[in-house]
Amino acid sequence: MATKLGAAILACFTSLAATVAAAQSDYPTKPVRLVHGFTPGGISDVLARALGAKLTPGLNGQQVLVEPRPGAGTTIASDLISKAPGDGYTLFLQDMTTHAINASLYRRLPYDPVRDFTPITLVAASPLMLVVHPSLPVKNLKDLIALAKKRPNDLVHGSSGNGTIVHLAAEMMKSMAGVKMVHAPYKGSPQVVAGLLGGEVALSFATLPPVLPNIEAGRLRGLAVTTPERSNVAPAIPTMKEAGLKDFELVLYTGILAPRGLPRPIVDRLNAEFGKVVKVPEVQSIYKNVGAVAFTSTPDEFAAHIKSEMAKLGKLVQLSGARID
């Protein structure tokens, strides 16, 4: 009797394993959701749509549906992904906000930013740019630092909110330069740019698309970018390192995650497909338009990267004093 029971159990497991293997080899058999936690029209939304549109041919012709789920500093989208099935039909386009910053910014999260997600690949790197209102009597970063030292707590820097990457970039600059400025948090990036243009704030760090046209028109002045290399869409603007803060480096990384438990064959399949898509000329052209650089990684490299960024940006969150209950 025991022998027959054991054989039956073994047969069940064998059948289940065969079913799972078949499902993995046929993947995908229906549309795939690509969720992100940002507002429609922003850089993350643009990148998600560019990638999603070109993934379809490599995913058995299945459509990739981009789904913005903004709100609560991307924690709404992150929570949704953490609770979705790990079957490859729900993917997450995230950046350093969703994991590296929020892990320290929020006292409590309804998910674990490492345990509850499966890294697939990094897909983009973008700079922030330090910009100032043209009325400010500075031509470069050294001038700005000298002015801030001369007028402590007089200059106001704007951000898209407490604990955002824009806020943390300014805190990093203030700490490295040994200067004091006043922080003015806004509700989002468009409001920060409006505040800059209106002279409500003297300076800010910003993503490139909303500020480059204003720099070209003379309404703002760009001083430096935060990446190790100059931006290919603003090559005349130096890096923060070149401009005088040799240890300053802050890159806005974007990657693709899935819920935890995604089988490795599907992880590898998606990693390979994203690796192909970022090389498509049309996709690279879209990347260039938003100031991003396309690149990929292995799943293990991405996992290590997330942990490294959590440690680095956790220190900046602590330095800023920002905290959300």
PDB file of C-alpha atoms in Angstrom:
ATOM      1  CA  MET A   1       0.000   0.000   0.000  1.00  0.00           C
ATOM      2  CA  ALA A   2       2.814   2.393   0.962  1.00  0.00           C
ATOM      3  CA  THR A   3       4.605   1.589  -2.265  1.00  0.00           C
ATOM      4  CA  LYS A   4       1.502   2.390  -4.327  1.00  0.00           C
ATOM      5  CA  LEU A   5       0.946   5.650  -2.402  1.00  0.00           C
ATOM      6  CA  GLY A   6       4.561   6.697  -2.950  1.00  0.00           C
ATOM      7  CA  ALA A   7       4.278   5.918  -6.629  1.00  0.00           C
ATOM      8  CA  ALA A   8       1.092   7.965  -6.884  1.00  0.00           C
ATOM      9  CA  ILE A   9       2.706  10.957  -5.130  1.00  0.00           C
ATOM     10  CA  LEU A  10       5.751  10.692  -7.391  1.00  0.00           C
ATOM     11  CA  ALA A  11       3.508  10.581 -10.438  1.00  0.00           C
ATOM     12  CA  CYS A  12       1.687  13.725  -9.260  1.00  0.00           C
ATOM     13  CA  PHE A  13       4.948  15.615  -8.772  1.00  0.00           C
ATOM     14  CA  THR A  14       6.241  14.423 -12.144  1.00  0.00           C
ATOM     15  CA  SER A  15       3.034  15.540 -13.838  1.00  0.00           C
ATOM     16  CA  LEU A  16       3.140  18.922 -12.066  1.00  0.00           C
ATOM     17  CA  ALA A  17       6.775  19.442 -13.042  1.00  0.00           C
ATOM     18  CA  ALA A  18       5.956  18.589 -16.647  1.00  0.00           C
ATOM     19  CA  THR A  19       3.047  21.062 -16.620  1.00  0.00           C
ATOM     20  CA  VAL A  20       5.216  23.849 -15.173  1.00  0.00           C
ATOM     21  CA  ALA A  21       7.989  23.152 -17.686  1.00  0.00           C
ATOM     22  CA  ALA A  22       5.496  23.243 -20.554  1.00  0.00           C
ATOM     23  CA  ALA A  23       4.058  26.551 -19.314  1.00  0.00           C
ATOM     24  CA  GLN A  24       7.533  28.041 -19.134  1.00  0.00           C
ATOM     25  CA  SER A  25       8.486  26.871 -22.621  1.00  0.00           C
ATOM     26  CA  ASP A  26       5.238  28.269 -24.103  1.00  0.00           C
ATOM     27  CA  TYR A  27       5.566  31.612 -22.283  1.00  0.00           C
ATOM     28  CA  PRO A  28       3.911  33.965 -22.946  1.00  0.00           C
ATOM     29  CA  THR A  29       0.484  32.852 -24.089  1.00  0.00           C
ATOM     30  CA  LYS A  30      -1.348  36.090 -23.238  1.00  0.00           C
ATOM     31  CA  PRO A  31      -0.568  39.838 -22.968  1.00  0.00           C
ATOM     32  CA  VAL A  32       2.043  40.989 -20.439  1.00  0.00           C
ATOM     33  CA  ARG A  33       1.564  43.988 -18.130  1.00  0.00           C
ATOM     34  CA  LEU A  34       4.466  46.405 -17.694  1.00  0.00           C
ATOM     35  CA  VAL A  35       3.638  48.508 -14.634  1.00  0.00           C
ATOM     36  CA  HIS A  36       5.456  51.617 -13.424  1.00  0.00           C
ATOM     37  CA  GLY A  37       4.809  53.969 -10.519  1.00  0.00           C
ATOM     38  CA  PHE A  38       5.110  57.310 -12.274  1.00  0.00           C
ATOM     39  CA  THR A  39       2.781  59.755 -14.016  1.00  0.00           C
ATOM     40  CA  PRO A  40       1.996  59.310 -17.730  1.00  0.00           C
ATOM     41  CA  GLY A  41       4.278  61.299 -20.010  1.00  0.00           C
ATOM     42  CA  GLY A  42       7.313  61.280 -17.723  1.00  0.00           C
ATOM     43  CA  ILE A  43      10.668  59.658 -18.530  1.00  0.00           C
ATOM     44  CA  SER A  44       9.710  56.307 -16.995  1.00  0.00           C
ATOM     45  CA  ASP A  45       6.457  56.225 -18.963  1.00  0.00           C
ATOM     46  CA  VAL A  46       8.253  57.097 -22.203  1.00  0.00           C
ATOM     47  CA  LEU A  47      10.878  54.388 -21.630  1.00  0.00           C
ATOM     48  CA  ALA A  48       8.251  51.806 -20.677  1.00  0.00           C
ATOM     49  CA  ARG A  49       6.259  52.451 -23.857  1.00  0.00           C
ATOM     50  CA  ALA A  50       9.352  52.410 -26.060  1.00  0.00           C
ATOM     51  CA  LEU A  51      10.475  49.072 -24.618  1.00  0.00           C
ATOM     52  CA  GLY A  52       7.011  47.537 -24.505  1.00  0.00           C
ATOM     53  CA  ALA A  53       6.261  48.335 -28.134  1.00  0.00           C
ATOM     54  CA  LYS A  54       9.339  46.468 -29.333  1.00  0.00           C
ATOM     55  CA  LEU A  55       9.059  43.475 -26.987  1.00  0.00           C
ATOM     56  CA  THR A  56       5.980  42.006 -28.698  1.00  0.00           C
ATOM     57  CA  PRO A  57       7.765  40.201 -31.576  1.00  0.00           C
ATOM     58  CA  GLY A  58      10.111  38.419 -29.179  1.00  0.00           C
ATOM     59  CA  LEU A  59       7.291  37.405 -26.836  1.00  0.00           C
ATOM     60  CA  ASN A  60       5.375  35.163 -29.241  1.00  0.00           C
ATOM     61  CA  GLY A  61       3.586  38.213 -30.631  1.00  0.00           C
ATOM     62  CA  GLN A  62       1.912  38.951 -27.296  1.00  0.00           C
ATOM     63  CA  GLN A  63       1.154  42.603 -26.596  1.00  0.00           C
ATOM     64  CA  VAL A  64       2.904  44.406 -23.747  1.00  0.00           C
ATOM     65  CA  LEU A  65       0.454  46.705 -21.957  1.00  0.00           C
ATOM     66  CA  VAL A  66       2.053  49.652 -20.155  1.00  0.00           C
ATOM     67  CA  GLU A  67       0.186  50.494 -16.958  1.00  0.00           C
ATOM     68  CA  PRO A  68       1.050  53.634 -14.958  1.00  0.00           C
ATOM     69  CA  ARG A  69       0.185  53.300 -11.254  1.00  0.00           C
ATOM     70  CA  PRO A  70       1.434  56.583  -9.772  1.00  0.00           C
ATOM     71  CA  GLY A  71       1.008  57.618  -6.164  1.00  0.00           C
ATOM     72  CA  ALA A  72       2.558  57.455  -2.694  1.00  0.00           C
ATOM     73  CA  GLY A  73       6.101  57.809  -3.982  1.00  0.00           C
ATOM     74  CA  THR A  74       5.769  54.700  -6.225  1.00  0.00           C
ATOM     75  CA  THR A  75       4.869  52.484  -3.253  1.00  0.00           C
ATOM     76  CA  ILE A  76       1.394  51.790  -4.686  1.00  0.00           C
ATOM     77  CA  ALA A  77       2.917  50.250  -7.812  1.00  0.00           C
ATOM     78  CA  SER A  78       5.599  48.424  -5.830  1.00  0.00           C
ATOM     79  CA  ASP A  79       3.010  46.917  -3.509  1.00  0.00           C
ATOM     80  CA  LEU A  80       0.914  45.784  -6.482  1.00  0.00           C
ATOM     81  CA  ILE A  81       3.907  44.009  -8.037  1.00  0.00           C
ATOM     82  CA  SER A  82       4.972  42.414  -4.765  1.00  0.00           C
ATOM     83  CA  LYS A  83       1.576  40.737  -4.456  1.00  0.00           C
ATOM     84  CA  ALA A  84       1.199  39.665  -8.102  1.00  0.00           C
ATOM     85  CA  PRO A  85       1.862  36.070  -9.224  1.00  0.00           C
ATOM     86  CA  GLY A  86       5.434  35.289 -10.216  1.00  0.00           C
ATOM     87  CA  ASP A  87       4.413  33.975 -13.619  1.00  0.00           C
ATOM     88  CA  GLY A  88       5.936  36.535 -15.977  1.00  0.00           C
ATOM     89  CA  TYR A  89       2.680  38.256 -16.893  1.00  0.00           C
ATOM     90  CA  THR A  90       3.234  41.241 -14.587  1.00  0.00           C
ATOM     91  CA  LEU A  91       6.516  43.145 -14.863  1.00  0.00           C
ATOM     92  CA  PHE A  92       7.705  46.317 -13.136  1.00  0.00           C
ATOM     93  CA  LEU A  93       9.747  49.163 -14.595  1.00  0.00           C
ATOM     94  CA  GLN A  94      11.372  50.776 -11.587  1.00  0.00           C
ATOM     95  CA  ASP A  95      14.065  53.308 -10.835  1.00  0.00           C
ATOM     96  CA  MET A  96      16.182  54.068  -7.783  1.00  0.00           C
ATOM     97  CA  THR A  97      13.190  55.751  -6.087  1.00  0.00           C
ATOM     98  CA  THR A  98      11.107  52.606  -5.829  1.00  0.00           C
ATOM     99  CA  HIS A  99      13.704  50.516  -4.021  1.00  0.00           C
ATOM    100  CA  ALA A 100      16.980  52.249  -3.176  1.00  0.00           C
ATOM    101  CA  ILE A 101      15.356  55.386  -1.735  1.00  0.00           C
ATOM    102  CA  ASN A 102      12.024  54.137  -0.398  1.00  0.00           C
ATOM    103  CA  ALA A 103      13.705  51.369   1.605  1.00  0.00           C
ATOM    104  CA  SER A 104      15.100  54.076   3.911  1.00  0.00           C
ATOM    105  CA  LEU A 105      12.602  56.883   3.374  1.00  0.00           C
ATOM    106  CA  TYR A 106       9.535  54.984   4.639  1.00  0.00           C
ATOM    107  CA  ARG A 107       9.399  53.741   8.208  1.00  0.00           C
ATOM    108  CA  ARG A 108       7.190  50.851   7.117  1.00  0.00           C
ATOM    109  CA  LEU A 109       6.608  49.343   3.689  1.00  0.00           C
ATOM    110  CA  PRO A 110       3.955  46.701   2.931  1.00  0.00           C
ATOM    111  CA  TYR A 111       6.583  44.691   1.065  1.00  0.00           C
ATOM    112  CA  ASP A 112      10.252  43.800   1.266  1.00  0.00           C
ATOM    113  CA  PRO A 113      12.159  45.633  -1.493  1.00  0.00           C
ATOM    114  CA  VAL A 114      14.590  42.729  -1.950  1.00  0.00           C
ATOM    115  CA  ARG A 115      12.755  39.548  -0.949  1.00  0.00           C
ATOM    116  CA  ASP A 116       9.493  40.279  -2.798  1.00  0.00           C
ATOM    117  CA  PHE A 117      10.947  40.978  -6.244  1.00  0.00           C
ATOM    118  CA  THR A 118      12.856  39.136  -8.962  1.00  0.00           C
ATOM    119  CA  PRO A 119      15.498  41.244 -10.761  1.00  0.00           C
ATOM    120  CA  ILE A 120      15.574  40.803 -14.532  1.00  0.00           C
ATOM    121  CA  THR A 121      17.824  43.532 -15.961  1.00  0.00           C
ATOM    122  CA  LEU A 122      18.833  47.163 -15.834  1.00  0.00           C
ATOM    123  CA  VAL A 123      17.692  49.005 -18.962  1.00  0.00           C
ATOM    124  CA  ALA A 124      18.704  52.678 -18.668  1.00  0.00           C
ATOM    125  CA  ALA A 125      20.809  55.283 -16.920  1.00  0.00           C
ATOM    126  CA  SER A 126      19.876  58.973 -16.852  1.00  0.00           C
ATOM    127  CA  PRO A 127      21.541  62.082 -15.428  1.00  0.00           C
ATOM    128  CA  LEU A 128      20.146  64.874 -13.368  1.00  0.00           C
ATOM    129  CA  MET A 129      21.278  68.395 -14.190  1.00  0.00           C
ATOM    130  CA  LEU A 130      22.028  71.173 -11.741  1.00  0.00           C
ATOM    131  CA  VAL A 131      20.228  74.251 -13.067  1.00  0.00           C
ATOM    132  CA  VAL A 132      19.932  77.796 -11.769  1.00  0.00           C
ATOM    133  CA  HIS A 133      17.791  80.826 -12.520  1.00  0.00           C
ATOM    134  CA  PRO A 134      19.757  83.159 -14.835  1.00  0.00           C
ATOM    135  CA  SER A 135      19.423  86.035 -12.361  1.00  0.00           C
ATOM    136  CA  LEU A 136      21.741  84.182 -10.002  1.00  0.00           C
ATOM    137  CA  PRO A 137      25.246  85.697 -10.432  1.00  0.00           C
ATOM    138  CA  VAL A 138      27.009  82.381 -11.086  1.00  0.00           C
ATOM    139  CA  LYS A 139      28.452  80.878 -14.249  1.00  0.00           C
ATOM    140  CA  ASN A 140      29.586  77.509 -12.900  1.00  0.00           C
ATOM    141  CA  LEU A 141      29.471  75.204  -9.885  1.00  0.00           C
ATOM    142  CA  LYS A 142      32.466  76.830  -8.189  1.00  0.00           C
ATOM    143  CA  ASP A 143      30.731  80.211  -8.406  1.00  0.00           C
ATOM    144  CA  LEU A 144      27.579  78.690  -6.889  1.00  0.00           C
ATOM    145  CA  ILE A 145      29.475  77.134  -3.987  1.00  0.00           C
ATOM    146  CA  ALA A 146      31.323  80.413  -3.314  1.00  0.00           C
ATOM    147  CA  LEU A 147      28.031  82.329  -3.318  1.00  0.00           C
ATOM    148  CA  ALA A 148      26.378  79.804  -0.995  1.00  0.00           C
ATOM    149  CA  LYS A 149      29.277  80.072   1.445  1.00  0.00           C
ATOM    150  CA  LYS A 150      29.039  83.853   1.335  1.00  0.00           C
ATOM    151  CA  ARG A 151      25.263  83.781   1.873  1.00  0.00           C
ATOM    152  CA  PRO A 152      24.483  80.751   4.113  1.00  0.00           C
ATOM    153  CA  ASN A 153      20.807  79.702   4.229  1.00  0.00           C
ATOM    154  CA  ASP A 154      19.950  82.418   1.718  1.00  0.00           C
ATOM    155  CA  LEU A 155      19.745  80.393  -1.501  1.00  0.00           C
ATOM    156  CA  VAL A 156      16.651  78.202  -1.953  1.00  0.00           C
ATOM    157  CA  HIS A 157      16.804  74.893  -3.840  1.00  0.00           C
ATOM    158  CA  GLY A 158      13.619  73.275  -5.111  1.00  0.00           C
ATOM    159  CA  SER A 159      12.772  69.596  -5.300  1.00  0.00           C
ATOM    160  CA  SER A 160       9.904  67.358  -6.386  1.00  0.00           C
ATOM    161  CA  GLY A 161       9.341  66.337  -2.764  1.00  0.00           C
ATOM    162  CA  ASN A 162      11.047  65.297   0.457  1.00  0.00           C
ATOM    163  CA  GLY A 163      13.290  62.296  -0.063  1.00  0.00           C
ATOM    164  CA  THR A 164      13.108  62.353  -3.860  1.00  0.00           C
ATOM    165  CA  ILE A 165      16.256  61.864  -5.899  1.00  0.00           C
ATOM    166  CA  VAL A 166      16.151  65.589  -6.732  1.00  0.00           C
ATOM    167  CA  HIS A 167      16.146  66.428  -3.021  1.00  0.00           C
ATOM    168  CA  LEU A 168      18.900  63.915  -2.245  1.00  0.00           C
ATOM    169  CA  ALA A 169      21.108  65.230  -5.052  1.00  0.00           C
ATOM    170  CA  ALA A 170      21.009  68.693  -3.489  1.00  0.00           C
ATOM    171  CA  GLU A 171      21.733  67.305  -0.020  1.00  0.00           C
ATOM    172  CA  MET A 172      24.715  65.434  -1.459  1.00  0.00           C
ATOM    173  CA  MET A 173      26.044  68.624  -3.056  1.00  0.00           C
ATOM    174  CA  LYS A 174      25.526  70.657   0.131  1.00  0.00           C
ATOM    175  CA  SER A 175      27.329  68.050   2.230  1.00  0.00           C
ATOM    176  CA  MET A 176      30.298  67.710  -0.131  1.00  0.00           C
ATOM    177  CA  ALA A 177      30.644  71.461  -0.657  1.00  0.00           C
ATOM    178  CA  GLY A 178      30.080  72.361   3.002  1.00  0.00           C
ATOM    179  CA  VAL A 179      27.309  74.865   2.279  1.00  0.00           C
ATOM    180  CA  LYS A 180      23.883  75.585   3.738  1.00  0.00           C
ATOM    181  CA  MET A 181      20.786  76.245   1.631  1.00  0.00           C
ATOM    182  CA  VAL A 182      17.033  76.184   2.223  1.00  0.00           C
ATOM    183  CA  HIS A 183      14.993  73.321   0.784  1.00  0.00           C
ATOM    184  CA  ALA A 184      11.631  74.029  -0.875  1.00  0.00           C
ATOM    185  CA  PRO A 185       9.712  70.813  -1.691  1.00  0.00           C
ATOM    186  CA  TYR A 186       7.091  70.948  -4.452  1.00  0.00           C
ATOM    187  CA  LYS A 187       4.430  68.409  -5.452  1.00  0.00           C
ATOM    188  CA  GLY A 188       6.272  67.270  -8.574  1.00  0.00           C
ATOM    189  CA  SER A 189       8.846  68.046 -11.258  1.00  0.00           C
ATOM    190  CA  PRO A 190       6.625  70.356 -13.373  1.00  0.00           C
ATOM    191  CA  GLN A 191       6.032  72.546 -10.319  1.00  0.00           C
ATOM    192  CA  VAL A 192       9.768  72.688  -9.599  1.00  0.00           C
ATOM    193  CA  VAL A 193      10.532  73.862 -13.134  1.00  0.00           C
ATOM    194  CA  ALA A 194       7.757  76.457 -12.876  1.00  0.00           C
ATOM    195  CA  GLY A 195       9.238  77.602  -9.571  1.00  0.00           C
ATOM    196  CA  LEU A 196      12.650  77.939 -11.182  1.00  0.00           C
ATOM    197  CA  LEU A 197      11.318  79.869 -14.158  1.00  0.00           C
ATOM    198  CA  GLY A 198       9.371  82.169 -11.858  1.00  0.00           C
ATOM    199  CA  GLY A 199      12.353  82.803  -9.608  1.00  0.00           C
ATOM    200  CA  GLU A 200      10.691  81.243  -6.549  1.00  0.00           C
ATOM    201  CA  VAL A 201      13.766  79.024  -6.112  1.00  0.00           C
ATOM    202  CA  ALA A 202      17.323  79.758  -7.184  1.00  0.00           C
ATOM    203  CA  LEU A 203      18.406  76.278  -8.181  1.00  0.00           C
ATOM    204  CA  SER A 204      17.462  72.645  -8.469  1.00  0.00           C
ATOM    205  CA  PHE A 205      18.540  69.315  -9.865  1.00  0.00           C
ATOM    206  CA  ALA A 206      16.249  68.147 -12.673  1.00  0.00           C
ATOM    207  CA  THR A 207      15.811  65.516 -15.356  1.00  0.00           C
ATOM    208  CA  LEU A 208      16.835  66.779 -18.782  1.00  0.00           C
ATOM    209  CA  PRO A 209      13.645  66.944 -20.909  1.00  0.00           C
ATOM    210  CA  PRO A 210      11.867  69.764 -19.024  1.00  0.00           C
ATOM    211  CA  VAL A 211      14.942  71.958 -18.595  1.00  0.00           C
ATOM    212  CA  LEU A 212      16.933  71.672 -21.835  1.00  0.00           C
ATOM    213  CA  PRO A 213      14.535  73.816 -23.930  1.00  0.00           C
ATOM    214  CA  ASN A 214      14.607  76.462 -21.205  1.00  0.00           C
ATOM    215  CA  ILE A 215      18.402  76.392 -21.112  1.00  0.00           C
ATOM    216  CA  GLU A 216      18.552  76.808 -24.892  1.00  0.00           C
ATOM    217  CA  ALA A 217      16.131  79.740 -24.641  1.00  0.00           C
ATOM    218  CA  GLY A 218      18.187  81.382 -21.886  1.00  0.00           C
ATOM    219  CA  ARG A 219      15.453  81.034 -19.275  1.00  0.00           C
ATOM    220  CA  LEU A 220      17.619  78.708 -17.140  1.00  0.00           C
ATOM    221  CA  ARG A 221      21.339  78.034 -16.854  1.00  0.00           C
ATOM    222  CA  GLY A 222      22.765  74.506 -16.689  1.00  0.00           C
ATOM    223  CA  LEU A 223      25.853  74.103 -14.498  1.00  0.00           C
ATOM    224  CA  ALA A 224      26.595  70.372 -14.354  1.00  0.00           C
ATOM    225  CA  VAL A 225      25.242  66.844 -14.798  1.00  0.00           C
ATOM    226  CA  THR A 226      25.406  64.177 -12.106  1.00  0.00           C
ATOM    227  CA  THR A 227      26.596  61.211 -14.206  1.00  0.00           C
ATOM    228  CA  PRO A 228      30.259  60.121 -14.558  1.00  0.00           C
ATOM    229  CA  GLU A 229      30.225  61.165 -18.237  1.00  0.00           C
ATOM    230  CA  ARG A 230      28.700  64.170 -19.956  1.00  0.00           C
ATOM    231  CA  SER A 231      25.236  63.781 -21.464  1.00  0.00           C
ATOM    232  CA  ASN A 232      25.080  63.084 -25.188  1.00  0.00           C
ATOM    233  CA  VAL A 233      22.255  65.623 -25.513  1.00  0.00           C
ATOM    234  CA  ALA A 234      24.066  68.379 -23.595  1.00  0.00           C
ATOM    235  CA  PRO A 235      27.777  67.736 -24.246  1.00  0.00           C
ATOM    236  CA  ALA A 236      28.814  71.301 -23.408  1.00  0.00           C
ATOM    237  CA  ILE A 237      27.680  70.938 -19.776  1.00  0.00           C
ATOM    238  CA  PRO A 238      30.382  69.433 -17.506  1.00  0.00           C
ATOM    239  CA  THR A 239      29.905  66.677 -14.962  1.00  0.00           C
ATOM    240  CA  MET A 240      29.782  67.514 -11.263  1.00  0.00           C
ATOM    241  CA  LYS A 241      33.229  65.897 -10.984  1.00  0.00           C
ATOM    242  CA  GLU A 242      34.640  68.093 -13.747  1.00  0.00           C
ATOM    243  CA  ALA A 243      32.962  71.155 -12.252  1.00  0.00           C
ATOM    244  CA  GLY A 244      34.683  70.781  -8.895  1.00  0.00           C
ATOM    245  CA  LEU A 245      33.109  68.052  -6.730  1.00  0.00           C
ATOM    246  CA  LYS A 246      35.333  65.118  -7.671  1.00  0.00           C
ATOM    247  CA  ASP A 247      33.447  62.489  -5.633  1.00  0.00           C
ATOM    248  CA  PHE A 248      29.963  63.497  -6.785  1.00  0.00           C
ATOM    249  CA  GLU A 249      28.173  60.853  -8.832  1.00  0.00           C
ATOM    250  CA  LEU A 250      24.446  60.183  -8.918  1.00  0.00           C
ATOM    251  CA  VAL A 251      22.835  58.187 -11.718  1.00  0.00           C
ATOM    252  CA  LEU A 252      19.110  57.654 -12.166  1.00  0.00           C
ATOM    253  CA  TYR A 253      19.036  53.945 -12.972  1.00  0.00           C
ATOM    254  CA  THR A 254      15.997  52.171 -14.445  1.00  0.00           C
ATOM    255  CA  GLY A 255      15.441  48.426 -14.416  1.00  0.00           C
ATOM    256  CA  ILE A 256      12.911  45.657 -14.883  1.00  0.00           C
ATOM    257  CA  LEU A 257      11.669  43.569 -11.964  1.00  0.00           C
ATOM    258  CA  ALA A 258       9.066  40.846 -11.576  1.00  0.00           C
ATOM    259  CA  PRO A 259       7.271  39.496  -8.497  1.00  0.00           C
ATOM    260  CA  ARG A 260       9.272  36.999  -6.476  1.00  0.00           C
ATOM    261  CA  GLY A 261       9.207  33.375  -7.533  1.00  0.00           C
ATOM    262  CA  LEU A 262       9.556  33.954 -11.266  1.00  0.00           C
ATOM    263  CA  PRO A 263      11.126  30.757 -12.686  1.00  0.00           C
ATOM    264  CA  ARG A 264      14.690  31.192 -13.893  1.00  0.00           C
ATOM    265  CA  PRO A 265      13.935  30.101 -17.490  1.00  0.00           C
ATOM    266  CA  ILE A 266      11.448  32.988 -17.803  1.00  0.00           C
ATOM    267  CA  VAL A 267      13.885  35.389 -16.100  1.00  0.00           C
ATOM    268  CA  ASP A 268      16.537  34.452 -18.645  1.00  0.00           C
ATOM    269  CA  ARG A 269      14.086  34.695 -21.537  1.00  0.00           C
ATOM    270  CA  LEU A 270      13.016  38.209 -20.510  1.00  0.00           C
ATOM    271  CA  ASN A 271      16.600  39.274 -19.848  1.00  0.00           C
ATOM    272  CA  ALA A 272      17.544  38.236 -23.387  1.00  0.00           C
ATOM    273  CA  GLU A 273      14.536  39.977 -24.955  1.00  0.00           C
ATOM    274  CA  PHE A 274      15.151  43.268 -23.155  1.00  0.00           C
ATOM    275  CA  GLY A 275      18.801  42.992 -24.183  1.00  0.00           C
ATOM    276  CA  LYS A 276      17.712  42.913 -27.823  1.00  0.00           C
ATOM    277  CA  VAL A 277      15.128  45.674 -27.518  1.00  0.00           C
ATOM    278  CA  VAL A 278      17.442  48.325 -26.032  1.00  0.00           C
ATOM    279  CA  LYS A 279      19.649  47.967 -29.127  1.00  0.00           C
ATOM    280  CA  VAL A 280      16.821  48.750 -31.572  1.00  0.00           C
ATOM    281  CA  PRO A 281      17.661  52.096 -33.290  1.00  0.00           C
ATOM    282  CA  GLU A 282      14.146  53.481 -32.750  1.00  0.00           C
ATOM    283  CA  VAL A 283      14.362  52.710 -29.031  1.00  0.00           C
ATOM    284  CA  GLN A 284      17.830  54.236 -28.762  1.00  0.00           C
ATOM    285  CA  SER A 285      16.537  57.378 -30.492  1.00  0.00           C
ATOM    286  CA  ILE A 286      13.769  57.683 -27.888  1.00  0.00           C
ATOM    287  CA  TYR A 287      16.309  57.157 -25.119  1.00  0.00           C
ATOM    288  CA  LYS A 288      18.443  59.966 -26.539  1.00  0.00           C
ATOM    289  CA  ASN A 289      15.458  62.310 -26.668  1.00  0.00           C
ATOM    290  CA  VAL A 290      14.983  61.972 -22.896  1.00  0.00           C
ATOM    291  CA  GLY A 291      18.707  62.038 -22.115  1.00  0.00           C
ATOM    292  CA  ALA A 292      18.924  58.358 -21.151  1.00  0.00           C
ATOM    293  CA  VAL A 293      21.609  55.832 -22.038  1.00  0.00           C
ATOM    294  CA  ALA A 294      20.563  52.253 -22.835  1.00  0.00           C
ATOM    295  CA  PHE A 295      22.366  49.320 -21.258  1.00  0.00           C
ATOM    296  CA  THR A 296      21.588  45.967 -19.686  1.00  0.00           C
ATOM    297  CA  SER A 297      22.870  43.626 -16.979  1.00  0.00           C
ATOM    298  CA  THR A 298      22.531  40.050 -15.839  1.00  0.00           C
ATOM    299  CA  PRO A 299      19.827  39.351 -13.227  1.00  0.00           C
ATOM    300  CA  ASP A 300      22.510  38.733 -10.597  1.00  0.00           C
ATOM    301  CA  GLU A 301      24.295  41.990 -11.437  1.00  0.00           C
ATOM    302  CA  PHE A 302      20.999  43.849 -11.101  1.00  0.00           C
ATOM    303  CA  ALA A 303      20.309  42.226  -7.723  1.00  0.00           C
ATOM    304  CA  ALA A 304      23.734  43.318  -6.461  1.00  0.00           C
ATOM    305  CA  HIS A 305      23.171  46.787  -7.885  1.00  0.00           C
ATOM    306  CA  ILE A 306      19.897  47.221  -5.987  1.00  0.00           C
ATOM    307  CA  LYS A 307      21.566  46.337  -2.686  1.00  0.00           C
ATOM    308  CA  SER A 308      24.483  48.680  -3.423  1.00  0.00           C
ATOM    309  CA  GLU A 309      22.171  51.595  -4.275  1.00  0.00           C
ATOM    310  CA  MET A 310      20.060  50.934  -1.171  1.00  0.00           C
ATOM    311  CA  ALA A 311      23.159  51.354   0.987  1.00  0.00           C
ATOM    312  CA  LYS A 312      24.412  54.456  -0.871  1.00  0.00           C
ATOM    313  CA  LEU A 313      21.093  56.282  -1.029  1.00  0.00           C
ATOM    314  CA  GLY A 314      20.094  55.198   2.457  1.00  0.00           C
ATOM    315  CA  LYS A 315      22.954  57.352   3.734  1.00  0.00           C
ATOM    316  CA  LEU A 316      21.677  60.305   1.726  1.00  0.00           C
ATOM    317  CA  VAL A 317      18.153  59.844   3.073  1.00  0.00           C
ATOM    318  CA  GLN A 318      19.585  59.878   6.587  1.00  0.00           C
ATOM    319  CA  LEU A 319      21.620  62.978   5.761  1.00  0.00           C
ATOM    320  CA  SER A 320      18.537  64.759   4.421  1.00  0.00           C
ATOM    321  CA  GLY A 321      16.476  64.017   7.516  1.00  0.00           C
ATOM    322  CA  ALA A 322      13.526  63.031   5.318  1.00  0.00           C
ATOM    323  CA  ARG A 323      11.195  60.392   6.719  1.00  0.00           C
ATOM    324  CA  ILE A 324       7.682  59.227   5.826  1.00  0.00           C
ATOM    325  CA  ASP A 325       5.510  57.283   8.280  1.00  0.00           C
TER     326      ASP A 325
END
